[in-house]
Coordinates of C-alpha atoms and ligand atoms in Angstrom, one line a residue:
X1 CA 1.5 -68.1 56.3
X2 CA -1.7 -66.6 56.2
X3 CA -2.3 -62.6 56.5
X4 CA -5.8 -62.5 55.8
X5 CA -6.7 -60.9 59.3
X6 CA -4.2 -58.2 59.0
X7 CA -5.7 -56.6 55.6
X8 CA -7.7 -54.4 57.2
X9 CA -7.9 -51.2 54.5
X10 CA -11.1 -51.3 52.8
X11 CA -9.5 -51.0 49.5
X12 CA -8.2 -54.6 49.8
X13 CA -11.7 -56.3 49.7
X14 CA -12.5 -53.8 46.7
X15 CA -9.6 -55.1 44.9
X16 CA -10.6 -58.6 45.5
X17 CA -13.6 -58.3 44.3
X18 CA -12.8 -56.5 41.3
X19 CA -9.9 -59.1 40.7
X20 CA -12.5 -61.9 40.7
X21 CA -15.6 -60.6 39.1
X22 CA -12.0 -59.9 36.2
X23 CA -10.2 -62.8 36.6
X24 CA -7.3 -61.0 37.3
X25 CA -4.5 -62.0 39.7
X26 CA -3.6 -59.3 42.3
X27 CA -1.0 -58.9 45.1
X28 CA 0.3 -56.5 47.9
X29 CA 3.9 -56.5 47.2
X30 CA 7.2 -54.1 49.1
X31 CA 7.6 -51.6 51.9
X32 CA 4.0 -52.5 52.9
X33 CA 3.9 -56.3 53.1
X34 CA 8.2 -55.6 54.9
X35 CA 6.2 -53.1 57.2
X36 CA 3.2 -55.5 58.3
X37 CA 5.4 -58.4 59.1
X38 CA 8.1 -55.9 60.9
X39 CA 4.9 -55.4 63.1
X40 CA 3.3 -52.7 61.6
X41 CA -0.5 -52.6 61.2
X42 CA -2.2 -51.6 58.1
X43 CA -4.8 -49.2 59.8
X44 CA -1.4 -46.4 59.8
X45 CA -1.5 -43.9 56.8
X46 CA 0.8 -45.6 54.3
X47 CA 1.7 -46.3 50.8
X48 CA 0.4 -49.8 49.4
X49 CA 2.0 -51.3 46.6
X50 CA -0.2 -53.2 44.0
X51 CA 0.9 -55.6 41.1
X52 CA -1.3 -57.3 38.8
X53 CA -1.1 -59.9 36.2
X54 CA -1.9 -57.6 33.5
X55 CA -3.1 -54.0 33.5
X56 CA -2.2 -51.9 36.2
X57 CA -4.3 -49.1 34.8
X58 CA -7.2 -51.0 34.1
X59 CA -7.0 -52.3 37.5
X60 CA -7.2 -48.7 39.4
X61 CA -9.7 -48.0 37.0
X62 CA -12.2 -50.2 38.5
X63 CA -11.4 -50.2 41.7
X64 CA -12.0 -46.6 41.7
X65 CA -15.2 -47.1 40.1
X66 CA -16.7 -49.6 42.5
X67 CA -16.2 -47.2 45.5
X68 CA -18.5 -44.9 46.6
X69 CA -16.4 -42.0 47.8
X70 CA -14.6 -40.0 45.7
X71 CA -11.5 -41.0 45.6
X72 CA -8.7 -39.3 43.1
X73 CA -6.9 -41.2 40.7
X74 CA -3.8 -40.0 38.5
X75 CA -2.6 -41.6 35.8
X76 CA 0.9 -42.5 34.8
X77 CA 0.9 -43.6 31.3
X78 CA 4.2 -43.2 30.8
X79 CA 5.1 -45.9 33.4
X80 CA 2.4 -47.9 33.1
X81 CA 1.2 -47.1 36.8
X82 CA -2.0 -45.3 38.2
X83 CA -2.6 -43.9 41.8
X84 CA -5.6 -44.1 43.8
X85 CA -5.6 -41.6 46.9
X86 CA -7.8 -42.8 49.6
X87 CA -8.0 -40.5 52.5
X88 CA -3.9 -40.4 53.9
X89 CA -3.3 -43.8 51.6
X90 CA -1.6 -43.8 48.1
X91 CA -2.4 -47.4 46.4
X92 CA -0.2 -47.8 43.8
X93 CA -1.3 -50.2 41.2
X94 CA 1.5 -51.5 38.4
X95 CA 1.5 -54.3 36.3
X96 CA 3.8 -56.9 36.4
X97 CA 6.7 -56.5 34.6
X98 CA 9.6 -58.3 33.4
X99 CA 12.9 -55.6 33.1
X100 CA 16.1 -56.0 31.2
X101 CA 18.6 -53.2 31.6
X102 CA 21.3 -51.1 29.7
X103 CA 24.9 -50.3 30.8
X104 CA 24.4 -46.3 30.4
X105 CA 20.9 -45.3 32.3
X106 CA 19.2 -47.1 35.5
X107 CA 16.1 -47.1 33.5
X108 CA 14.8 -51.0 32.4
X109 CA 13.3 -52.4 29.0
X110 CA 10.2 -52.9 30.1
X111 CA 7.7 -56.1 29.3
X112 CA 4.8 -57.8 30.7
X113 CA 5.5 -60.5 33.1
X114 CA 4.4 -62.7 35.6
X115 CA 4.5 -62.2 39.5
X116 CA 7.7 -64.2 39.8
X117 CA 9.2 -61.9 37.1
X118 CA 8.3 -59.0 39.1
X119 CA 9.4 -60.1 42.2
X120 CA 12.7 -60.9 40.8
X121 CA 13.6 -57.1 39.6
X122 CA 12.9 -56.0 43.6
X123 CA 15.6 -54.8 44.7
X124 CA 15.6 -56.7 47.9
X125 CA 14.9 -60.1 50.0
X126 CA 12.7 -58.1 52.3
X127 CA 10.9 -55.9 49.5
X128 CA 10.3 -58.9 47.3
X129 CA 7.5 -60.5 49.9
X130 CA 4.1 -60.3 48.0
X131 CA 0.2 -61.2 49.7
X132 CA -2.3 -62.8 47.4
X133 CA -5.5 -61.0 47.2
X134 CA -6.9 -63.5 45.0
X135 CA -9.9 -65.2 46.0
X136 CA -8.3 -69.1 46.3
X137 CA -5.8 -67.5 48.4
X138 CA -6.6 -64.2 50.0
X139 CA -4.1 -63.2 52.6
X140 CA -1.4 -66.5 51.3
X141 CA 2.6 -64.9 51.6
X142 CA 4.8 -65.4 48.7
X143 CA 8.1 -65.3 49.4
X144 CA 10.1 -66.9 46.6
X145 CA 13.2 -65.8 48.6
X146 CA 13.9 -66.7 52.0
X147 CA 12.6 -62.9 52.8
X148 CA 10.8 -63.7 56.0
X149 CA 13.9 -65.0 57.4
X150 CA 15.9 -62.6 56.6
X151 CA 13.5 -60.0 58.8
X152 CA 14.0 -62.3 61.5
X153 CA 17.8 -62.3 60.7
X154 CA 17.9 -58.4 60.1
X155 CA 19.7 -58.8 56.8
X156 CA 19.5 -57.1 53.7
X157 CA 20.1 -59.0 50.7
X158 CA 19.3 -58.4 46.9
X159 CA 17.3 -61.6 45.6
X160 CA 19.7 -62.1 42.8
X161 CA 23.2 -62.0 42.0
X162 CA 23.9 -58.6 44.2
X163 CA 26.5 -57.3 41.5
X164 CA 23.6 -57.1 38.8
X165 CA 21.3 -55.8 41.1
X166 CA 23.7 -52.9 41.8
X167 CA 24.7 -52.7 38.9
X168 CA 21.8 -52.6 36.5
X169 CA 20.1 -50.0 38.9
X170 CA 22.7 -48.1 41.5
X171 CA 20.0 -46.3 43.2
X172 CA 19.8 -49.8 45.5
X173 CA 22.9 -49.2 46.7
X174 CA 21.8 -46.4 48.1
X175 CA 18.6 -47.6 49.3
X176 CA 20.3 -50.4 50.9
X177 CA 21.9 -48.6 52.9
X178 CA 18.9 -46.3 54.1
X179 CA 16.9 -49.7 54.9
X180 CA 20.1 -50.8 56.8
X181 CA 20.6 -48.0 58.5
X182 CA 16.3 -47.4 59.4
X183 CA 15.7 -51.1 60.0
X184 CA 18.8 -51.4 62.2
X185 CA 19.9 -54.1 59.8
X186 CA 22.9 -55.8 58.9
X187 CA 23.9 -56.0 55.4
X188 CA 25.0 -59.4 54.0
X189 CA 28.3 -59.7 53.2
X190 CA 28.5 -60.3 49.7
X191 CA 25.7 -57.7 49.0
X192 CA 28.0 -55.3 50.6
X193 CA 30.9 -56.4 48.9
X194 CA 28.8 -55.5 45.9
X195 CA 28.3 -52.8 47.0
X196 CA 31.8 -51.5 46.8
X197 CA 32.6 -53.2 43.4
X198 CA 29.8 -51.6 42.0
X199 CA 30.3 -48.2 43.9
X200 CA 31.3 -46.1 40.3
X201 CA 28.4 -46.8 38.7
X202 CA 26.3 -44.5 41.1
X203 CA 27.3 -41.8 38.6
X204 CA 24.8 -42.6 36.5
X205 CA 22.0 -41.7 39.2
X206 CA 20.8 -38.1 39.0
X207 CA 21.5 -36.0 41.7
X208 CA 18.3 -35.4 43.1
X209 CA 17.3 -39.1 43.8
X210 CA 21.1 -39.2 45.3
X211 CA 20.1 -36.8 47.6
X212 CA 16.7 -37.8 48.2
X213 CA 18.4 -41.0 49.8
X214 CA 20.8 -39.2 51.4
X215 CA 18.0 -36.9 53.7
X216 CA 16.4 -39.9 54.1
X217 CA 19.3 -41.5 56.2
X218 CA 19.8 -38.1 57.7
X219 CA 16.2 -38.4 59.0
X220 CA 16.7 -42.1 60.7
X221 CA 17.2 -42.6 64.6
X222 CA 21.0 -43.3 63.6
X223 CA 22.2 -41.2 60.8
X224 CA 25.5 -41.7 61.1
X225 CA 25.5 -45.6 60.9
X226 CA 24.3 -44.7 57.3
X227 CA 27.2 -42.4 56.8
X228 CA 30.0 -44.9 57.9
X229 CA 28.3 -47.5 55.7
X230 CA 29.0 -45.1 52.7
X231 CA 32.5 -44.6 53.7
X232 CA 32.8 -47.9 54.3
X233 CA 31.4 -49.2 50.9
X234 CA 33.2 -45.9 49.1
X235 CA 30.3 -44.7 47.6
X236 CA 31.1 -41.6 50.5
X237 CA 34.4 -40.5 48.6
X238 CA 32.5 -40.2 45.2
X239 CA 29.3 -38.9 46.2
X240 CA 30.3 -36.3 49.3
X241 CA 34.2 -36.0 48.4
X242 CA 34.0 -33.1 51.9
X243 CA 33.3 -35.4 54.0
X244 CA 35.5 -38.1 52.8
X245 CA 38.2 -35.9 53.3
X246 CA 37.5 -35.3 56.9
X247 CA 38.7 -38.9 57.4
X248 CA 41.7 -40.2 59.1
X249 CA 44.3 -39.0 61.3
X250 CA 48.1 -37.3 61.3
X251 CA 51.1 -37.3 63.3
X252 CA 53.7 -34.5 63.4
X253 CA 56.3 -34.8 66.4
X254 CA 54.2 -36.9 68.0
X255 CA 50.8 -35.2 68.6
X256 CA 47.6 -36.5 66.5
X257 CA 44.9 -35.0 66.0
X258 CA 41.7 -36.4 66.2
X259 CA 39.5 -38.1 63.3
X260 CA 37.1 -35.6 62.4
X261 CA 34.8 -37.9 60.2
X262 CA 34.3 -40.0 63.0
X263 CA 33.8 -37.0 65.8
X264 CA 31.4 -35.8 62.9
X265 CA 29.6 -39.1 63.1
X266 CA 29.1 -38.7 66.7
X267 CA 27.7 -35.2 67.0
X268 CA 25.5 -36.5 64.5
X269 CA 24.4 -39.3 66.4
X270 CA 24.2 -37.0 69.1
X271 CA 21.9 -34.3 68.1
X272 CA 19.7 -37.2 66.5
X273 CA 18.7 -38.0 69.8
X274 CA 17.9 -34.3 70.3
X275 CA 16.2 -33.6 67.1
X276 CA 13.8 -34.9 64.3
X277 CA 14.9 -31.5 62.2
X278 CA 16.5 -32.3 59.2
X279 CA 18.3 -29.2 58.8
X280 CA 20.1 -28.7 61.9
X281 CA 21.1 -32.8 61.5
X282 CA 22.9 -31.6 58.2
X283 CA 24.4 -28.0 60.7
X284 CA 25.9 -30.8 62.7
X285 CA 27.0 -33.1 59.5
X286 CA 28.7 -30.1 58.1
X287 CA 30.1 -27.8 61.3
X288 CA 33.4 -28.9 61.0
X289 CA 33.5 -29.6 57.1
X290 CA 36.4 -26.8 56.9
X291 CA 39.0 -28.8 59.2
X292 CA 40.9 -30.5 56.2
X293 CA 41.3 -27.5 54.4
X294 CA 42.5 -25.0 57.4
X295 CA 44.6 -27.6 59.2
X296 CA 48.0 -26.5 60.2
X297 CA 51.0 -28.3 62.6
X298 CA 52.4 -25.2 64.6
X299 CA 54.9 -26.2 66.6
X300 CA 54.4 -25.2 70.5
X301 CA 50.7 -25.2 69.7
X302 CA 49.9 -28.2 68.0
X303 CA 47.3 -28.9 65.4
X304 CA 45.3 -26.7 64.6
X305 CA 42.1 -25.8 62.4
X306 CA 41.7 -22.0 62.7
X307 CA 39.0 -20.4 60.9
X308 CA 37.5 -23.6 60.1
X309 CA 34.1 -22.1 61.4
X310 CA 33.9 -18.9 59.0
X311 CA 35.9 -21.3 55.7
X312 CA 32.7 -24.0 56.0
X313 CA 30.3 -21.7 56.5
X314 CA 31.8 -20.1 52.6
X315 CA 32.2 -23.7 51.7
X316 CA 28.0 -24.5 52.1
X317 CA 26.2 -22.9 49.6
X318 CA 29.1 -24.5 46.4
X319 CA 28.1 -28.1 48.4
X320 CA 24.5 -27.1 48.7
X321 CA 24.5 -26.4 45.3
X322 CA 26.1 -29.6 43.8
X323 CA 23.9 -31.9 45.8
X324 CA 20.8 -30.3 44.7
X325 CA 19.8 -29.1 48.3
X326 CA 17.6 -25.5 48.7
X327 CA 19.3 -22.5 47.7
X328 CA 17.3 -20.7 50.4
X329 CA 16.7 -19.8 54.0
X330 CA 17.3 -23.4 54.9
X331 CA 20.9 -23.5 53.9
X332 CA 21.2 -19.6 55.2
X333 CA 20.1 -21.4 58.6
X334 CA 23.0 -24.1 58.1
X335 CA 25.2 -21.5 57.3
X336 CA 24.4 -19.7 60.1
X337 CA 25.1 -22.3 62.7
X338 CA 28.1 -24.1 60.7
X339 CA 29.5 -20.3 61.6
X340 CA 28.6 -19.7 65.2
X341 CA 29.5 -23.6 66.5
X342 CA 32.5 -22.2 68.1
X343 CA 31.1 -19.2 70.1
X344 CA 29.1 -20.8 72.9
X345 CA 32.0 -23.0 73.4
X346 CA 34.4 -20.1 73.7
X347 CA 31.6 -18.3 76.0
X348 CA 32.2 -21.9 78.6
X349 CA 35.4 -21.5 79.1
X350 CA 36.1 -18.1 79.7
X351 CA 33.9 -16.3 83.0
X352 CA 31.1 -15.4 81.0
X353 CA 30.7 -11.4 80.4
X354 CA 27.1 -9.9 79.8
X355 CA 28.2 -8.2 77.1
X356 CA 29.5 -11.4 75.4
X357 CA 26.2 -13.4 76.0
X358 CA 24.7 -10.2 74.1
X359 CA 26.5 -10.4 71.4
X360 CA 25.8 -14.0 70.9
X361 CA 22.0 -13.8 71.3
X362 CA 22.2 -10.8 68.5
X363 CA 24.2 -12.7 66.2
X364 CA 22.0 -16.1 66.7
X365 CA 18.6 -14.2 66.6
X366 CA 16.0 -17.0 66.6
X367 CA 18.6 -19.8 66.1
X368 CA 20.0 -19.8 69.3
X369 CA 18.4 -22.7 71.0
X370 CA 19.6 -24.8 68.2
X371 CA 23.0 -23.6 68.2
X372 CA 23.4 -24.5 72.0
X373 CA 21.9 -27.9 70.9
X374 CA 24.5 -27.9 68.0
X375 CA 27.2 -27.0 70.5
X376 CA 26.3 -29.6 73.4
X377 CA 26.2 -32.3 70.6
X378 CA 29.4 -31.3 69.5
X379 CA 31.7 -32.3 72.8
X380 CA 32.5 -35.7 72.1
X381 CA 35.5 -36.3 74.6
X382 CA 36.1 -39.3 76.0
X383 CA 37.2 -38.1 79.0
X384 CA 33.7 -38.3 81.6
X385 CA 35.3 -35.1 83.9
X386 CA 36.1 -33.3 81.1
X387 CA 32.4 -33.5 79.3
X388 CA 30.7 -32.9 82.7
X389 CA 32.4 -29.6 83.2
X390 CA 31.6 -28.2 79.4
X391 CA 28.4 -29.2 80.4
X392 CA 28.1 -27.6 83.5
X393 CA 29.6 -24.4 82.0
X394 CA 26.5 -24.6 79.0
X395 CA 24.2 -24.6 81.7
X396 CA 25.7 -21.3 82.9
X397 CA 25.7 -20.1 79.6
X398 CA 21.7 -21.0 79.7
X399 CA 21.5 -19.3 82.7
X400 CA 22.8 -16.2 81.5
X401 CA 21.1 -16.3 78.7
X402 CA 17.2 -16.1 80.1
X403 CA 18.8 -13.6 82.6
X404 CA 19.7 -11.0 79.7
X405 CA 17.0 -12.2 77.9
X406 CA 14.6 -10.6 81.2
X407 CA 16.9 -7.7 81.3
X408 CA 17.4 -6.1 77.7
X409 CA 15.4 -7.3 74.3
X410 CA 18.7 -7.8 72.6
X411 CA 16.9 -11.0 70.3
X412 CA 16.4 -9.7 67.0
X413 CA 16.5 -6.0 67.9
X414 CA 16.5 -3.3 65.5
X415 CA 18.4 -0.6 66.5
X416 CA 16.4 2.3 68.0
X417 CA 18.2 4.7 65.7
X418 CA 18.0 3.5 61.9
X419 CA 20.4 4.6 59.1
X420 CA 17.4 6.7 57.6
X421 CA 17.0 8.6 61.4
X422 CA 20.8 9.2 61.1
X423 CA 21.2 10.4 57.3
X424 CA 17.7 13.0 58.4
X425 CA 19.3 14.0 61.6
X426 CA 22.8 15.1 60.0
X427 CA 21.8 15.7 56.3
X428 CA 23.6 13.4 54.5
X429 CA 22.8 10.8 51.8
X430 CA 23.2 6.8 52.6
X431 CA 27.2 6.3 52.8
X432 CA 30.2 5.3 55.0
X433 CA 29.7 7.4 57.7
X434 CA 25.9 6.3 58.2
X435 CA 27.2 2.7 58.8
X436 CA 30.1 3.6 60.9
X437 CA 27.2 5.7 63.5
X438 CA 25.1 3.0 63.0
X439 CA 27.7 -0.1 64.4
X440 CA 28.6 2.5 67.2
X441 CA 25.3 2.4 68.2
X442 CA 24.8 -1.4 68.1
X443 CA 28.0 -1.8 69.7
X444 CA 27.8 0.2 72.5
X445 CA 24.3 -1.3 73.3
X446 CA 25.7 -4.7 73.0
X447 CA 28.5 -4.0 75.1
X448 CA 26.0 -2.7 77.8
X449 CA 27.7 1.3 77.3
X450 CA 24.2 2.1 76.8
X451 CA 21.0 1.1 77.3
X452 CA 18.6 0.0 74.7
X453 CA 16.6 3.0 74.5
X454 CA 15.8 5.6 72.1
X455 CA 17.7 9.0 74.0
X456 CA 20.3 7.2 74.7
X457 CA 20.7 6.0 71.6
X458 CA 20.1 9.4 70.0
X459 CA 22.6 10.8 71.9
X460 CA 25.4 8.4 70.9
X461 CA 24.7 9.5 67.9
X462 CA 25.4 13.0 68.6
X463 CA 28.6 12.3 69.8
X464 CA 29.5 9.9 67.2
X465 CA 28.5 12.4 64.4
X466 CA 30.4 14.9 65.8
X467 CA 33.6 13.3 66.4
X468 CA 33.5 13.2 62.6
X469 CA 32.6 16.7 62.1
X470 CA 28.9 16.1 61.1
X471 CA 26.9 19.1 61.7
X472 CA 23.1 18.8 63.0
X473 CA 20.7 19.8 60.4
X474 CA 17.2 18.6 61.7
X475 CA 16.1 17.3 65.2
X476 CA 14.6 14.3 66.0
X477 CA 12.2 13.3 68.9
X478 CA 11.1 10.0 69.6
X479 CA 8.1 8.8 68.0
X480 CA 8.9 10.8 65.0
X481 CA 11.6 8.5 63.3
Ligands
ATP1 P1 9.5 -46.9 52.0 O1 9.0 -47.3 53.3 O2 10.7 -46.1 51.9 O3 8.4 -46.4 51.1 P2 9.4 -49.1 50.2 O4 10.0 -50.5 50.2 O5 7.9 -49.1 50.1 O6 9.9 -48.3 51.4 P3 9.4 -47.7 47.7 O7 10.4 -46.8 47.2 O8 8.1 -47.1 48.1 O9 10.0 -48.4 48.9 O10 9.2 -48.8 46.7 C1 8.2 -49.8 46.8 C2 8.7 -51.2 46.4 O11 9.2 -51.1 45.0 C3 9.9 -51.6 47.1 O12 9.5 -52.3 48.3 C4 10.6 -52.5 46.2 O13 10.0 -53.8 46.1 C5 10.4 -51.9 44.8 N1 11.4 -50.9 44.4 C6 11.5 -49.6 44.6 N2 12.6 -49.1 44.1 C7 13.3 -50.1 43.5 C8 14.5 -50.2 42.8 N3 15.2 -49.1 42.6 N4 14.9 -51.4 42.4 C9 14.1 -52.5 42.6 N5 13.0 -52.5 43.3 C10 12.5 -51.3 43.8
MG2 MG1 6.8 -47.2 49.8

């Protein structure tokens, strides 16, 4: 098969030329040469892959040198590589290399080799496919192993024995997985069987590239394909222990409960189709991660999970933490969801009070249209009638919403007294008191007692301040707090 038409970047015909005026043998090789033939075209910003028979370095060196424009290139002496960054495309350039591995680290011994060497430490079928750019046989596929059928067959397999694959370098475990799951591939049974067999050796991958996989499957049209494929392969149970232990079902006097991994894997699949953002995906990965931990039998009631929504939202920042994700706003934002799933869903089944809608677009602030997406994603039930109802009731919840939204500026208020106004007003320094005024205040808005205004406000205040035996010491008008 020739691919000569479909090497449209620039920089292949530099490398060509470079490669024979040198004598060198060059080749396309991985996710770009997997892409083209998936039906990708080359024009697309994307990353190219280049192994040559020799120096890698060398290599980019000319290339950059016989282009006009002024492209940057880094250099990777450690590893042998170099970078050239034309416009939005990274050409990697590498020299072949032949790798033997140790049992304690996923990094290779490292010598020169030849392209067949190099192909065969890919990690996959599909990722081993290589393009000649040499001049003899410019655009010539070399597929030493059945790769091309397997994209036709939508399998991923590892070109040689899938146990030392996995094993000398765990990381593909993972990465199977995320081309699986991406690619809407099937993974070949006894690469999956590896898989499993192999599964304990991911410990000697460092967290960050564990996670790196992990938000990439989060990102793909059907996360949680990914996610049962790590359960199923048991690399789920070692590397997200939480989650694992969301799985499965109990009986007490004949009432189950449901299986909350695979609900979980549902809302996820659910809000993917409702969301590219990475962070809410992992709100509705993690909503219900408390149900193992608060789950009770009470007899008359049946199972339940209460608190489950304040426990996980405690439980994210220790799971956060260990899988390396940001300790900042981001996981506040999870938090913050993970906390509030319940409270729209509450709001649908009762008649829906002003003051309760409110209350839920203070506590969500900016959030709220993606906890209502959270919240939607989250019914699950079999039962057609049953999901068409909760749905109906959102869309009253919606209603509701824009109609306080018109009425009172409830999103993100500040209260029109602050705790400074009220410590002035009454002559007292910041303590208990000035909180409890202060929650009176916001409450009583909330609740609709009072209006969002400044007098009103101001004279709540009064009252408050009094009731507790405050004395005024200075007035305030508006306008001068
Ligand atoms: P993506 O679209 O995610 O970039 P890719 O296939 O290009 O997919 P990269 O991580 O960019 O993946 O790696 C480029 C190529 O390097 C792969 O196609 C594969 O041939 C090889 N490769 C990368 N990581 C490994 C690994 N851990 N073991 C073996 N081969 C690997
Ligand atoms: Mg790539």
């Amino acid at each position: 098969m020739n691919l000569a038409r479909h090497l449209n970047h620039p920089v292949f015909h530099m490398i060509a030329s470079v490669a024979e005026q040198e004598e060198i043998q060059v080749y396309v090789i991985g996710g770009f040469v997997r892409d083209l033939l998936l039906g990708g075209s080359d024009t697309t910003a994307k990353d190219i892959d280049i192994v040559v028979i020799g120096s890698g370095i060398a290599m980019a060196e000319k290339v950059r040198s016989s282009i006009d424009e002024d492209v940057p290139l880094t250099v990777f002496k450690n590893f042998g590589t170099a970078m050239l960054k034309w416009g939005d495309t990274a050409v990697e350039f590498v020299g072949a290399r032949k790798e033997s591995y140790r049992k304690d680290s996923r990094k290779p011994l490292v010598e020169n080799g030849t392209l067949e060497d190099d192909q065969n430490r890919r990690d996959f079928t599909i990722n081993a496919l290589a393009i000649s750019l040499n001049p003899d046989s410019f655009g010539e596929l070399l597929d030493p192993f059945g790769g091309l059928e397997h994209l036709d067959e939508k399998l991923i397999t590892t070109p040689l024995d899938p146990g030392n694959t996995f094993s000398d370098d765990p990381l593909r475990m993972l990465r199977g997985i995320r081309f699986a799951t991406r690619l809407g591939f099937r993974i070949e049974s006894g690469t999956l069987e590896a898989i499993g067999q192999y599964r304990e050796r991911i410990r000697i991958v460092s967290q960050e590239r564990i996670t790196d996989e992990l938000n990439k499957i989060m990102l793909t049209a059907q996360p949680d394909k990914g996610l049962l494929l790590l359960e199923e392969t048991g690399l789920l149970e070692i590397i997200f222990p939480e989650l694992f232990q969301m799985k499965g079902v109990e009986e007490v006097e004949g009432e189950f409960h449901k299986d909350n991994f695979l609900h979980t894997l549902k809302v996820l699949d659910n809000i993917a189709q409702k969301t590219d953002d990475l962070w809410l995906r992992w709100a509705a990965l993690l909503h219900d991660i408390a149900k193992p931990r608060t789950k009770k039998f009470e007899p008359g009631t049946g199972w339940t999970f209460h608190g489950h929504e304040f426990l996980g939202a405690k439980m994210i920042p220790g799971i956060f933490r260990r899988l390396k994700l940001p300790l900042n706003e981001k996981m506040k934002y999870v938090q913050k969801l993970v906390q509030l799933h319940l409270r729209p869903i509450v709001l649908s089944q009762e008649i829906v009070t002003d003051s309760a809608v409110r209350r839920l677009i203070f506590d969500a602030g900016d959030d709220l249209e993606d906890l209502m997406t959270l919240c939607e994603a989250d019914i699950t039930s079999k039962n057609e009638k049953r999901v068409k109802r909760y749905m109906r009731n959102f869309q009253i919840v919606r209603e509701k919403i824009v109609e306080i939204e018109e009425k009172d500026s409830i999103r993100n208020f500040q209260p029109p007294i602050s705790g400074d106004d009220i410590q002035y007003v009454f002559g007292i320094p910041p303590s208990k008191p000035v909180g409890i005024i202060k929650d009176a205040i916001k409450d009583a808005i909330l609740d609709g007692e009072i209006p969002n205004e400044f007098e009103a406000a101001y004279q709540k205040m009064l009252k408050e301040g009094s009731a507790m035996g405050l004395p005024v010491r200075h007035e305030l008008r508006r306008g001068d707090h």
